[in-house]
Structures are given as structure tokens and as C-alpha cells.
Amino acid sequence: MEILTISKAAIQAGVGVETIRFYERKGLIRQPLKPQNSGYRNYPSDTVKTIRFIRQAQELGFSLREIEELLALKADPATDCADVRERAIEKLEEVERKISQLYKMGSALKSVIASCPSRGGLDGCSIMEALESSSSESER
Amino acid sequence: MEILTISKAAIQAGVGVETIRFYERKGLIRQPLKPQNSGYRNYPSDTVKTIRFIRQAQELGFSLREIEELLALKADPATDCADVRERAIEKLEEVERKISQLYKMGSALKSVIASCPSRGGLDGCSIMEALESSSSESER
DNA sequence: CTTGATTCAGTACTATGGTACGGGGTTTAT
DNA sequence: ATAAACCCCGTACCATAGTACTGAATCAAG
């Protein structure tokens, strides 16, 4: 297994050096071996994979906190595939809910555009109405 | 039209009092009338609708800055229609960009879920594999 | 062996979107 | 009329996801 300095690891993973240290501080990647006479990190190439995993999961809409959980599942030999699948399904549902709302918003905007040929009267401007009717709301 | 104190408005809109003042500072909602002998805000119920709109739009991935622009579309019917129309078109494009982004996320999640055996250890978990092996470089 | 590049830890700073607090003034209910 | 509850403004603080900077230590090349 190849050993990498932080900057080599950063290049291979496609992130900045600071980002790696940031992930380490956040507990997303563990601090690698540091040789006794140096404080320098020596990364196994596994770490590069982990970082890529993080970026990939971010692309799918997972937050770093959620990714941390995914990584914990990954590290636990008792984890069943269904656990991971469950999280992916939840995320998919989240994504799909957003898409459908954006569709509504898109049609509201289209109707605004259509009903506004070139002269006054924005009475048909109903972006809010379109959204109001579709939202019974989340708590905080 | 009902008149509300800030806390009543906050409750109706499902946000905190501080959030309303924050939106006001940000220019998302306008400061309401304040009776002469009091510094207290008196909100029309319209404001509640605006706040709900803001929350809704945020859920869809709009930033407060973008939402401010969306709100500007709805406001002021005296504005030239063509101008409003232009901004509406821009927002529509933004919405469509968001949809396609989320769509990509959704398909990625779906394909990963579909190929998951949904039981067993992670050795055979295609979701984890997908997250790891993907060397699609998004550059930064 | 010296120079320049890299790395270290720690902290500060960015932007976004709030949330909390402190020390007042105002309203309202009893 | 007095206490509880509410509201004011300003400022400080929180999380998220990094990015930048500092001064000292270490490493790699000539």
C-alpha cells in the first residue's frame, strides 16, 4: 500500500490540503500514522478513497454529518446492507420531494411569464399562491 | 386585515421572532407600521404569507438573496411588466437548473439503490462500492 | 549544509442562515 | 398600579463547509 504525504493525497483525492485536515478535525477521516521523529502525516491510499467517498456522497446531497454516519456504517462489520440502503432511500425521497415542488414553482413562473405579455397588471402573478396551496408545513 | 404582533406573526408563520427581525434586516420583508407611541411592529397577515413563501423557497434550494429577487417579482405592480418578465424568465431557468441537478442526484441514488442486494454484509453492498469506486472528477 | 518547499498546530476568516442575550421600554391583566 | 409578559435594538454567538494565515519544524535537493 502506497504511502502519501498530505499534499499528494490531496492531489489524488482532488481536494485541498486544508480540506483533508478539516475532515480529520471533523472525524471523517482518522489521523494517520505519524513517524516518531516527524509530525508529518503519512496517508495510506485508503484515505484517498475515503475522501473520494465523501465528495461523492456530497454530490448525492449528503451532509458531512450524514456522511460521517455512512462511514461509521461502513466501518462496522455488523452493518447490514439494508441500513445503508435505507439512508439512500430517505435521501432519494428528499430529492424527489424537492423536485416536485420545483416543478410547481416552475409552472407558477411559467404562468407568470405567460400572463405578462408586455403591459401592466401583474394580477396573474401567483407564485406565492401556487406555493401556498402546496405547502402544509414542517415544524421547527 | 388582521394585525399581528411579532410573536403572533412568528407563531402563524412557524418561525421564531428573531427570524422575522432577521428577514427584515435582510430586506426580505419590509418593516411594518409602528404606532407613534410605541416602537412595536404591527404586522399585516400578508407578512405571514411572505414568510411562509420564504421557507418554502428555501426548501427548494433558493438562497435568501434569490428569494429576495423572487419576492421582487411579486411586489410592485407598477414596475414595467417586461422587466418583471425578464426576471421571471431568469428565475425559471434557475428552477430548471435546480431540477436537473436534483434529477441527476436522484438517478444516481436510484441506480445505487436498485443494484443493492438489500441484505448481507457490506462486502457486497453496491452502494458503498458506487461511492468508493467512482473516480468522476469534479474539479475545483 | 544551506535553501526552498512542505508540513505542522492553532487560529482567524469567509459566507449563509439564523439564534441568543443584555439592558432597556411598553402593554396587558389582575 | 404594579407585575408579568412582550417588544425594542444591537451585538455576540452557533452550525455548516470550508479557506487562509502564522511561525515554527522538517524534509528534499543542490
mmCIF file of C-alpha atoms (C1' of nucleotides) in Angstrom:
data_model
loop_
_atom_site.group_PDB
_atom_site.id
_atom_site.type_symbol
_atom_site.label_atom_id
_atom_site.label_comp_id
_atom_site.label_asym_id
_atom_site.label_seq_id
_atom_site.Cartn_x
_atom_site.Cartn_y
_atom_site.Cartn_z
ATOM 1 C CA MET A 1 0.000 0.000 0.000
ATOM 2 C CA GLU A 2 1.359 3.300 -1.061
ATOM 3 C CA ILE A 3 2.210 5.964 1.496
ATOM 4 C CA LEU A 4 1.390 9.559 0.735
ATOM 5 C CA THR A 5 2.154 12.974 2.114
ATOM 6 C CA ILE A 6 -0.813 15.184 2.714
ATOM 7 C CA SER A 7 -0.315 17.184 -0.457
ATOM 8 C CA LYS A 8 -0.016 14.060 -2.599
ATOM 9 C CA ALA A 9 -3.137 12.670 -1.005
ATOM 10 C CA ALA A 10 -4.898 15.961 -1.605
ATOM 11 C CA ILE A 11 -3.977 15.935 -5.271
ATOM 12 C CA GLN A 12 -5.065 12.334 -5.706
ATOM 13 C CA ALA A 13 -8.332 12.963 -3.965
ATOM 14 C CA GLY A 14 -8.932 16.199 -5.819
ATOM 15 C CA VAL A 15 -9.228 18.406 -2.752
ATOM 16 C CA GLY A 16 -7.042 20.919 -0.945
ATOM 17 C CA VAL A 17 -4.619 20.098 1.826
ATOM 18 C CA GLU A 18 -6.676 22.166 4.236
ATOM 19 C CA THR A 19 -9.757 20.201 3.373
ATOM 20 C CA ILE A 20 -8.083 16.967 4.437
ATOM 21 C CA ARG A 21 -7.111 18.429 7.771
ATOM 22 C CA PHE A 22 -10.611 19.797 8.098
ATOM 23 C CA TYR A 23 -12.113 16.337 7.558
ATOM 24 C CA GLU A 24 -9.707 14.950 10.090
ATOM 25 C CA ARG A 25 -10.763 17.505 12.677
ATOM 26 C CA LYS A 26 -14.376 16.636 11.939
ATOM 27 C CA GLY A 27 -13.654 12.980 12.497
ATOM 28 C CA LEU A 28 -14.451 11.937 8.942
ATOM 29 C CA ILE A 29 -11.036 10.507 8.366
ATOM 30 C CA ARG A 30 -8.772 9.325 11.095
ATOM 31 C CA GLN A 31 -5.396 10.774 11.714
ATOM 32 C CA PRO A 32 -2.803 8.571 10.074
ATOM 33 C CA LEU A 33 0.442 7.329 11.486
ATOM 34 C CA LYS A 34 2.998 9.952 12.187
ATOM 35 C CA PRO A 35 6.591 8.744 12.256
ATOM 36 C CA GLN A 36 8.234 9.289 15.621
ATOM 37 C CA ASN A 37 10.729 11.924 14.579
ATOM 38 C CA SER A 38 8.332 13.892 12.483
ATOM 39 C CA GLY A 39 4.900 15.246 12.948
ATOM 40 C CA TYR A 40 4.101 14.605 9.305
ATOM 41 C CA ARG A 41 1.082 12.614 8.332
ATOM 42 C CA ASN A 42 1.616 9.519 6.225
ATOM 43 C CA TYR A 43 -1.526 8.567 4.442
ATOM 44 C CA PRO A 44 -2.385 5.135 3.207
ATOM 45 C CA SER A 45 -4.121 5.244 -0.157
ATOM 46 C CA ASP A 46 -7.274 4.140 1.632
ATOM 47 C CA THR A 47 -7.634 7.676 2.857
ATOM 48 C CA VAL A 48 -7.807 8.916 -0.693
ATOM 49 C CA LYS A 49 -10.671 6.516 -1.262
ATOM 50 C CA THR A 50 -12.413 7.794 1.831
ATOM 51 C CA ILE A 51 -12.085 11.372 0.689
ATOM 52 C CA ARG A 52 -13.465 10.469 -2.700
ATOM 53 C CA PHE A 53 -16.283 8.721 -0.941
ATOM 54 C CA ILE A 54 -17.010 11.890 0.986
ATOM 55 C CA ARG A 55 -17.074 14.064 -2.141
ATOM 56 C CA GLN A 56 -19.187 11.534 -3.946
ATOM 57 C CA ALA A 57 -21.716 11.377 -1.147
ATOM 58 C CA GLN A 58 -21.812 15.165 -1.026
ATOM 59 C CA GLU A 59 -22.710 15.165 -4.692
ATOM 60 C CA LEU A 60 -25.663 12.980 -3.798
ATOM 61 C CA GLY A 61 -26.797 15.543 -1.294
ATOM 62 C CA PHE A 62 -25.483 14.094 1.949
ATOM 63 C CA SER A 63 -24.153 16.485 4.577
ATOM 64 C CA LEU A 64 -20.846 15.836 6.270
ATOM 65 C CA ARG A 65 -22.710 14.701 9.358
ATOM 66 C CA GLU A 66 -24.665 12.185 7.354
ATOM 67 C CA ILE A 67 -21.513 11.078 5.602
ATOM 68 C CA GLU A 68 -19.884 10.518 8.946
ATOM 69 C CA GLU A 69 -22.719 8.136 9.735
ATOM 70 C CA LEU A 70 -22.292 6.375 6.426
ATOM 71 C CA LEU A 71 -18.613 5.967 7.134
ATOM 72 C CA ALA A 72 -19.381 4.571 10.570
ATOM 73 C CA LEU A 73 -21.710 2.032 8.993
ATOM 74 C CA LYS A 74 -19.015 1.210 6.544
ATOM 75 C CA ALA A 75 -16.511 0.594 9.299
ATOM 76 C CA ASP A 76 -18.814 -1.620 11.306
ATOM 77 C CA PRO A 77 -18.648 -5.241 10.194
ATOM 78 C CA ALA A 78 -22.065 -5.836 11.698
ATOM 79 C CA THR A 79 -23.698 -3.361 9.356
ATOM 80 C CA ASP A 80 -26.245 -4.837 7.086
ATOM 81 C CA CYS A 81 -26.572 -3.567 3.581
ATOM 82 C CA ALA A 82 -30.187 -2.724 4.296
ATOM 83 C CA ASP A 83 -29.085 0.008 6.716
ATOM 84 C CA VAL A 84 -27.201 1.800 4.014
ATOM 85 C CA ARG A 85 -29.974 1.254 1.549
ATOM 86 C CA GLU A 86 -32.428 2.785 3.972
ATOM 87 C CA ARG A 87 -30.426 6.004 4.106
ATOM 88 C CA ALA A 88 -30.144 6.165 0.358
ATOM 89 C CA ILE A 89 -33.897 5.736 0.053
ATOM 90 C CA GLU A 90 -34.540 8.524 2.530
ATOM 91 C CA LYS A 91 -32.245 10.782 0.596
ATOM 92 C CA LEU A 92 -33.937 9.867 -2.647
ATOM 93 C CA GLU A 93 -37.297 10.713 -1.166
ATOM 94 C CA GLU A 94 -35.936 14.050 -0.076
ATOM 95 C CA VAL A 95 -34.627 14.726 -3.555
ATOM 96 C CA GLU A 96 -37.892 13.699 -5.172
ATOM 97 C CA ARG A 97 -39.947 15.862 -2.883
ATOM 98 C CA LYS A 98 -37.809 18.841 -3.817
ATOM 99 C CA ILE A 99 -38.092 18.104 -7.495
ATOM 100 C CA SER A 100 -41.853 18.005 -7.375
ATOM 101 C CA GLN A 101 -42.002 21.302 -5.524
ATOM 102 C CA LEU A 102 -39.649 22.863 -8.001
ATOM 103 C CA TYR A 103 -41.935 21.686 -10.778
ATOM 104 C CA LYS A 104 -44.781 23.526 -9.117
ATOM 105 C CA MET A 105 -42.685 26.589 -8.782
ATOM 106 C CA GLY A 106 -41.596 26.298 -12.375
ATOM 107 C CA SER A 107 -45.159 26.153 -13.640
ATOM 108 C CA ALA A 108 -46.095 29.087 -11.465
ATOM 109 C CA LEU A 109 -43.271 31.066 -13.016
ATOM 110 C CA LYS A 110 -44.293 29.964 -16.494
ATOM 111 C CA SER A 111 -47.804 31.158 -15.932
ATOM 112 C CA VAL A 112 -46.488 34.460 -14.646
ATOM 113 C CA ILE A 113 -44.417 34.816 -17.767
ATOM 114 C CA ALA A 114 -47.323 33.851 -19.991
ATOM 115 C CA SER A 115 -49.779 36.178 -18.326
ATOM 116 C CA CYS A 116 -47.421 39.103 -18.610
ATOM 117 C CA PRO A 117 -47.237 39.789 -22.334
ATOM 118 C CA SER A 118 -45.886 43.292 -22.201
ATOM 119 C CA ARG A 119 -48.210 45.617 -20.427
ATOM 120 C CA GLY A 120 -49.185 46.252 -16.806
ATOM 121 C CA GLY A 121 -51.362 44.313 -14.437
ATOM 122 C CA LEU A 122 -49.469 41.665 -12.529
ATOM 123 C CA ASP A 123 -52.693 40.327 -11.121
ATOM 124 C CA GLY A 124 -51.844 36.958 -12.531
ATOM 125 C CA CYS A 125 -48.571 36.889 -10.662
ATOM 126 C CA SER A 126 -49.289 33.933 -8.484
ATOM 127 C CA ILE A 127 -46.021 32.390 -7.473
ATOM 128 C CA MET A 128 -46.967 32.602 -3.876
ATOM 129 C CA GLU A 129 -50.443 31.238 -4.364
ATOM 130 C CA ALA A 130 -49.045 28.248 -6.166
ATOM 131 C CA LEU A 131 -46.733 27.543 -3.293
ATOM 132 C CA GLU A 132 -49.196 28.278 -0.555
ATOM 133 C CA SER A 133 -51.640 25.715 -1.829
ATOM 134 C CA SER A 134 -48.954 23.070 -1.940
ATOM 135 C CA SER A 135 -47.500 23.572 1.479
ATOM 136 C CA SER A 136 -48.734 22.298 4.748
ATOM 137 C CA GLU A 137 -45.715 22.844 6.717
ATOM 138 C CA SER A 138 -42.754 21.402 8.509
ATOM 139 C CA GLU A 139 -42.197 22.196 12.145
ATOM 140 C CA ARG A 140 -39.372 23.820 13.955
ATOM 141 C CA MET B 1 -56.973 42.615 7.580
ATOM 142 C CA GLU B 2 -55.790 41.274 10.853
ATOM 143 C CA ILE B 3 -52.984 42.994 12.704
ATOM 144 C CA LEU B 4 -50.399 40.903 14.465
ATOM 145 C CA THR B 5 -47.660 41.413 16.964
ATOM 146 C CA ILE B 6 -44.335 39.962 16.026
ATOM 147 C CA SER B 7 -44.754 36.895 18.201
ATOM 148 C CA LYS B 8 -48.195 36.138 16.805
ATOM 149 C CA ALA B 9 -46.870 36.530 13.310
ATOM 150 C CA ALA B 10 -43.968 34.265 14.183
ATOM 151 C CA ILE B 11 -46.260 31.567 15.505
ATOM 152 C CA GLN B 12 -48.514 31.755 12.471
ATOM 153 C CA ALA B 13 -45.596 31.578 10.110
ATOM 154 C CA GLY B 14 -43.912 28.816 12.048
ATOM 155 C CA VAL B 15 -40.683 30.670 12.703
ATOM 156 C CA GLY B 16 -39.081 32.444 15.631
ATOM 157 C CA VAL B 17 -39.456 36.108 16.453
ATOM 158 C CA GLU B 18 -35.764 36.621 15.810
ATOM 159 C CA THR B 19 -36.107 35.132 12.379
ATOM 160 C CA ILE B 20 -38.661 37.741 11.415
ATOM 161 C CA ARG B 21 -36.399 40.544 12.511
ATOM 162 C CA PHE B 22 -33.555 38.862 10.692
ATOM 163 C CA TYR B 23 -35.564 38.786 7.460
ATOM 164 C CA GLU B 24 -36.438 42.395 7.980
ATOM 165 C CA ARG B 25 -32.786 43.340 8.366
ATOM 166 C CA LYS B 26 -32.048 41.394 5.218
ATOM 167 C CA GLY B 27 -34.732 43.292 3.370
ATOM 168 C CA LEU B 28 -36.894 40.240 2.684
ATOM 169 C CA ILE B 29 -39.877 41.641 4.454
ATOM 170 C CA ARG B 30 -40.494 45.292 4.931
ATOM 171 C CA GLN B 31 -40.716 46.878 8.322
ATOM 172 C CA PRO B 32 -44.368 47.320 9.165
ATOM 173 C CA LEU B 33 -46.084 50.324 10.623
ATOM 174 C CA LYS B 34 -45.089 51.230 14.112
ATOM 175 C CA PRO B 35 -47.612 53.210 16.105
ATOM 176 C CA GLN B 36 -46.278 56.575 17.184
ATOM 177 C CA ASN B 37 -46.054 55.985 20.912
ATOM 178 C CA SER B 38 -44.623 52.516 20.638
ATOM 179 C CA GLY B 39 -41.784 51.017 18.754
ATOM 180 C CA TYR B 40 -43.772 47.823 18.302
ATOM 181 C CA ARG B 41 -44.199 46.294 14.899
ATOM 182 C CA ASN B 42 -47.739 45.680 13.680
ATOM 183 C CA TYR B 43 -47.819 43.065 11.002
ATOM 184 C CA PRO B 44 -50.485 42.597 8.395
ATOM 185 C CA SER B 45 -51.238 38.929 7.779
ATOM 186 C CA ASP B 46 -49.631 39.293 4.379
ATOM 187 C CA THR B 47 -46.306 39.175 6.105
ATOM 188 C CA VAL B 48 -47.086 35.709 7.377
ATOM 189 C CA LYS B 49 -47.646 34.604 3.812
ATOM 190 C CA THR B 50 -44.383 36.129 2.753
ATOM 191 C CA ILE B 51 -42.522 34.310 5.497
ATOM 192 C CA ARG B 52 -44.106 31.038 4.519
ATOM 193 C CA PHE B 53 -43.077 31.709 0.965
ATOM 194 C CA ILE B 54 -39.526 32.296 2.100
ATOM 195 C CA ARG B 55 -39.413 28.991 3.981
ATOM 196 C CA GLN B 56 -40.919 27.194 1.055
ATOM 197 C CA ALA B 57 -38.450 28.625 -1.387
ATOM 198 C CA GLN B 58 -35.579 27.808 0.928
ATOM 199 C CA GLU B 59 -36.649 24.191 0.968
ATOM 200 C CA LEU B 60 -36.297 24.262 -2.769
ATOM 201 C CA GLY B 61 -32.734 25.396 -2.533
ATOM 202 C CA PHE B 62 -33.074 29.127 -3.062
ATOM 203 C CA SER B 63 -30.814 31.341 -1.032
ATOM 204 C CA LEU B 64 -32.256 34.323 0.783
ATOM 205 C CA ARG B 65 -30.715 36.543 -1.841
ATOM 206 C CA GLU B 66 -32.501 34.660 -4.596
ATOM 207 C CA ILE B 67 -35.707 34.680 -2.639
ATOM 208 C CA GLU B 68 -35.453 38.416 -2.321
ATOM 209 C CA GLU B 69 -35.422 38.555 -6.096
ATOM 210 C CA LEU B 70 -38.374 36.206 -6.310
ATOM 211 C CA LEU B 71 -40.272 38.425 -3.929
ATOM 212 C CA ALA B 72 -39.444 41.426 -6.042
ATOM 213 C CA LEU B 73 -41.277 39.744 -8.910
ATOM 214 C CA LYS B 74 -44.434 39.645 -6.884
ATOM 215 C CA ALA B 75 -44.167 43.127 -5.489
ATOM 216 C CA ASP B 76 -44.891 46.446 -7.059
ATOM 217 C CA PRO B 77 -47.360 46.074 -9.925
ATOM 218 C CA ALA B 78 -46.228 49.461 -11.137
ATOM 219 C CA THR B 79 -42.951 48.037 -12.303
ATOM 220 C CA ASP B 80 -42.653 47.622 -16.011
ATOM 221 C CA CYS B 81 -44.026 44.282 -16.997
ATOM 222 C CA ALA B 82 -41.247 43.475 -19.399
ATOM 223 C CA ASP B 83 -38.746 43.951 -16.641
ATOM 224 C CA VAL B 84 -40.584 41.623 -14.338
ATOM 225 C CA ARG B 85 -40.996 39.169 -17.136
ATOM 226 C CA GLU B 86 -37.272 39.115 -17.699
ATOM 227 C CA ARG B 87 -36.541 38.334 -14.086
ATOM 228 C CA ALA B 88 -39.225 35.678 -14.071
ATOM 229 C CA ILE B 89 -37.519 34.026 -17.010
ATOM 230 C CA GLU B 90 -34.209 34.081 -15.211
ATOM 231 C CA LYS B 91 -35.783 32.520 -12.145
ATOM 232 C CA LEU B 92 -37.421 29.882 -14.266
ATOM 233 C CA GLU B 93 -34.053 28.985 -15.702
ATOM 234 C CA GLU B 94 -32.699 28.796 -12.183
ATOM 235 C CA VAL B 95 -35.529 26.491 -11.188
ATOM 236 C CA GLU B 96 -34.854 24.311 -14.177
ATOM 237 C CA ARG B 97 -31.177 24.123 -13.347
ATOM 238 C CA LYS B 98 -32.014 23.045 -9.826
ATOM 239 C CA ILE B 99 -34.406 20.435 -11.129
ATOM 240 C CA SER B 100 -31.837 18.942 -13.419
ATOM 241 C CA GLN B 101 -29.258 18.919 -10.659
ATOM 242 C CA LEU B 102 -31.628 17.142 -8.315
ATOM 243 C CA TYR B 103 -32.648 14.845 -11.104
ATOM 244 C CA LYS B 104 -29.062 13.749 -11.521
ATOM 245 C CA MET B 105 -28.773 13.154 -7.794
ATOM 246 C CA GLY B 106 -31.990 11.193 -7.882
ATOM 247 C CA SER B 107 -30.896 8.946 -10.744
ATOM 248 C CA ALA B 108 -27.583 8.287 -9.078
ATOM 249 C CA LEU B 109 -29.356 7.354 -5.876
ATOM 250 C CA LYS B 110 -31.840 5.178 -7.734
ATOM 251 C CA SER B 111 -29.250 3.227 -9.610
ATOM 252 C CA VAL B 112 -27.344 2.659 -6.446
ATOM 253 C CA ILE B 113 -30.463 1.523 -4.608
ATOM 254 C CA ALA B 114 -31.582 -0.704 -7.448
ATOM 255 C CA SER B 115 -28.376 -2.669 -7.520
ATOM 256 C CA CYS B 116 -28.302 -3.131 -3.772
ATOM 257 C CA PRO B 117 -28.956 -6.715 -2.689
ATOM 258 C CA SER B 118 -30.606 -5.178 0.436
ATOM 259 C CA ARG B 119 -29.269 -7.737 2.792
ATOM 260 C CA GLY B 120 -25.986 -9.174 3.825
ATOM 261 C CA GLY B 121 -22.741 -7.530 4.780
ATOM 262 C CA LEU B 122 -21.213 -4.553 3.151
ATOM 263 C CA ASP B 123 -18.797 -6.612 1.091
ATOM 264 C CA GLY B 124 -21.485 -6.993 -1.470
ATOM 265 C CA CYS B 125 -23.026 -3.569 -0.934
ATOM 266 C CA SER B 126 -23.155 -1.895 -4.266
ATOM 267 C CA ILE B 127 -23.984 1.466 -2.708
ATOM 268 C CA MET B 128 -20.700 1.583 -0.883
ATOM 269 C CA GLU B 129 -18.890 0.375 -3.960
ATOM 270 C CA ALA B 130 -20.511 3.049 -6.050
ATOM 271 C CA LEU B 131 -19.456 5.722 -3.632
ATOM 272 C CA GLU B 132 -15.924 4.450 -3.494
ATOM 273 C CA SER B 133 -15.027 3.492 -6.974
ATOM 274 C CA SER B 134 -16.471 6.487 -8.672
ATOM 275 C CA SER B 135 -13.482 8.422 -9.920
ATOM 276 C CA SER B 136 -15.558 11.057 -11.646
ATOM 277 C CA GLU B 137 -13.526 14.121 -11.071
ATOM 278 C CA SER B 138 -15.376 17.262 -10.340
ATOM 279 C CA GLU B 139 -12.692 19.853 -10.408
ATOM 280 C CA ARG B 140 -12.292 22.756 -8.113
ATOM 281 C "C1'" DC C 1 24.889 22.497 4.619
ATOM 282 C "C1'" DT C 2 22.045 25.696 3.098
ATOM 283 C "C1'" DT C 3 17.960 26.899 0.738
ATOM 284 C "C1'" DG C 4 13.436 26.357 -0.549
ATOM 285 C "C1'" DA C 5 9.397 23.594 -0.315
ATOM 286 C "C1'" DT C 6 6.362 21.178 2.615
ATOM 287 C "C1'" DT C 7 4.144 20.317 6.869
ATOM 288 C "C1'" DC C 8 2.696 21.226 11.498
ATOM 289 C "C1'" DA C 9 -0.905 23.157 15.034
ATOM 290 C "C1'" DG C 10 -3.790 26.607 16.018
ATOM 291 C "C1'" DT C 11 -6.498 30.303 14.980
ATOM 292 C "C1'" DA C 12 -8.956 33.585 12.164
ATOM 293 C "C1'" DC C 13 -11.830 34.497 8.445
ATOM 294 C "C1'" DT C 14 -15.464 33.757 4.575
ATOM 295 C "C1'" DA C 15 -20.484 33.227 3.512
ATOM 296 C "C1'" DT C 16 -25.091 31.678 4.699
ATOM 297 C "C1'" DG C 17 -28.864 31.498 7.843
ATOM 298 C "C1'" DG C 18 -30.117 32.003 11.692
ATOM 299 C "C1'" DT C 19 -30.313 32.066 17.481
ATOM 300 C "C1'" DA C 20 -29.352 34.022 21.970
ATOM 301 C "C1'" DC C 21 -28.552 37.685 25.145
ATOM 302 C "C1'" DG C 22 -28.464 42.062 27.604
ATOM 303 C "C1'" DG C 23 -30.472 46.181 29.118
ATOM 304 C "C1'" DG C 24 -33.741 48.744 28.422
ATOM 305 C "C1'" DG C 25 -39.073 50.472 27.161
ATOM 306 C "C1'" DT C 26 -44.171 49.135 26.510
ATOM 307 C "C1'" DT C 27 -48.549 46.561 27.192
ATOM 308 C "C1'" DT C 28 -51.719 43.997 29.458
ATOM 309 C "C1'" DA C 29 -54.030 41.615 33.053
ATOM 310 C "C1'" DT C 30 -55.125 41.443 37.714
ATOM 311 C "C1'" DA D 1 -50.747 50.453 39.768
ATOM 312 C "C1'" DT D 2 -47.809 47.016 39.649
ATOM 313 C "C1'" DA D 3 -46.019 42.622 37.891
ATOM 314 C "C1'" DA D 4 -45.697 39.589 34.100
ATOM 315 C "C1'" DA D 5 -45.250 39.354 29.523
ATOM 316 C "C1'" DC D 6 -43.929 41.286 25.486
ATOM 317 C "C1'" DC D 7 -41.043 44.093 22.459
ATOM 318 C "C1'" DC D 8 -37.071 47.172 21.097
ATOM 319 C "C1'" DC D 9 -32.084 47.464 19.178
ATOM 320 C "C1'" DG D 10 -27.531 45.980 18.945
ATOM 321 C "C1'" DT D 11 -24.261 42.683 19.374
ATOM 322 C "C1'" DA D 12 -22.420 38.197 20.067
ATOM 323 C "C1'" DC D 13 -22.689 33.547 19.154
ATOM 324 C "C1'" DC D 14 -23.977 28.908 16.712
ATOM 325 C "C1'" DA D 15 -23.605 25.456 12.766
ATOM 326 C "C1'" DT D 16 -22.008 24.234 8.034
ATOM 327 C "C1'" DA D 17 -18.250 23.720 4.865
ATOM 328 C "C1'" DG D 18 -14.515 25.064 4.103
ATOM 329 C "C1'" DT D 19 -10.194 28.682 3.139
ATOM 330 C "C1'" DA D 20 -6.385 31.463 4.672
ATOM 331 C "C1'" DC D 21 -2.636 32.690 7.603
ATOM 332 C "C1'" DT D 22 1.014 32.381 11.152
ATOM 333 C "C1'" DG D 23 5.512 30.984 12.842
ATOM 334 C "C1'" DA D 24 7.991 27.066 13.802
ATOM 335 C "C1'" DA D 25 9.638 22.485 12.455
ATOM 336 C "C1'" DT D 26 11.065 19.234 8.987
ATOM 337 C "C1'" DC D 27 12.220 17.382 4.555
ATOM 338 C "C1'" DA D 28 14.488 17.124 -0.070
ATOM 339 C "C1'" DA D 29 17.739 18.890 -3.467
ATOM 340 C "C1'" DG D 30 21.834 21.001 -4.962
#
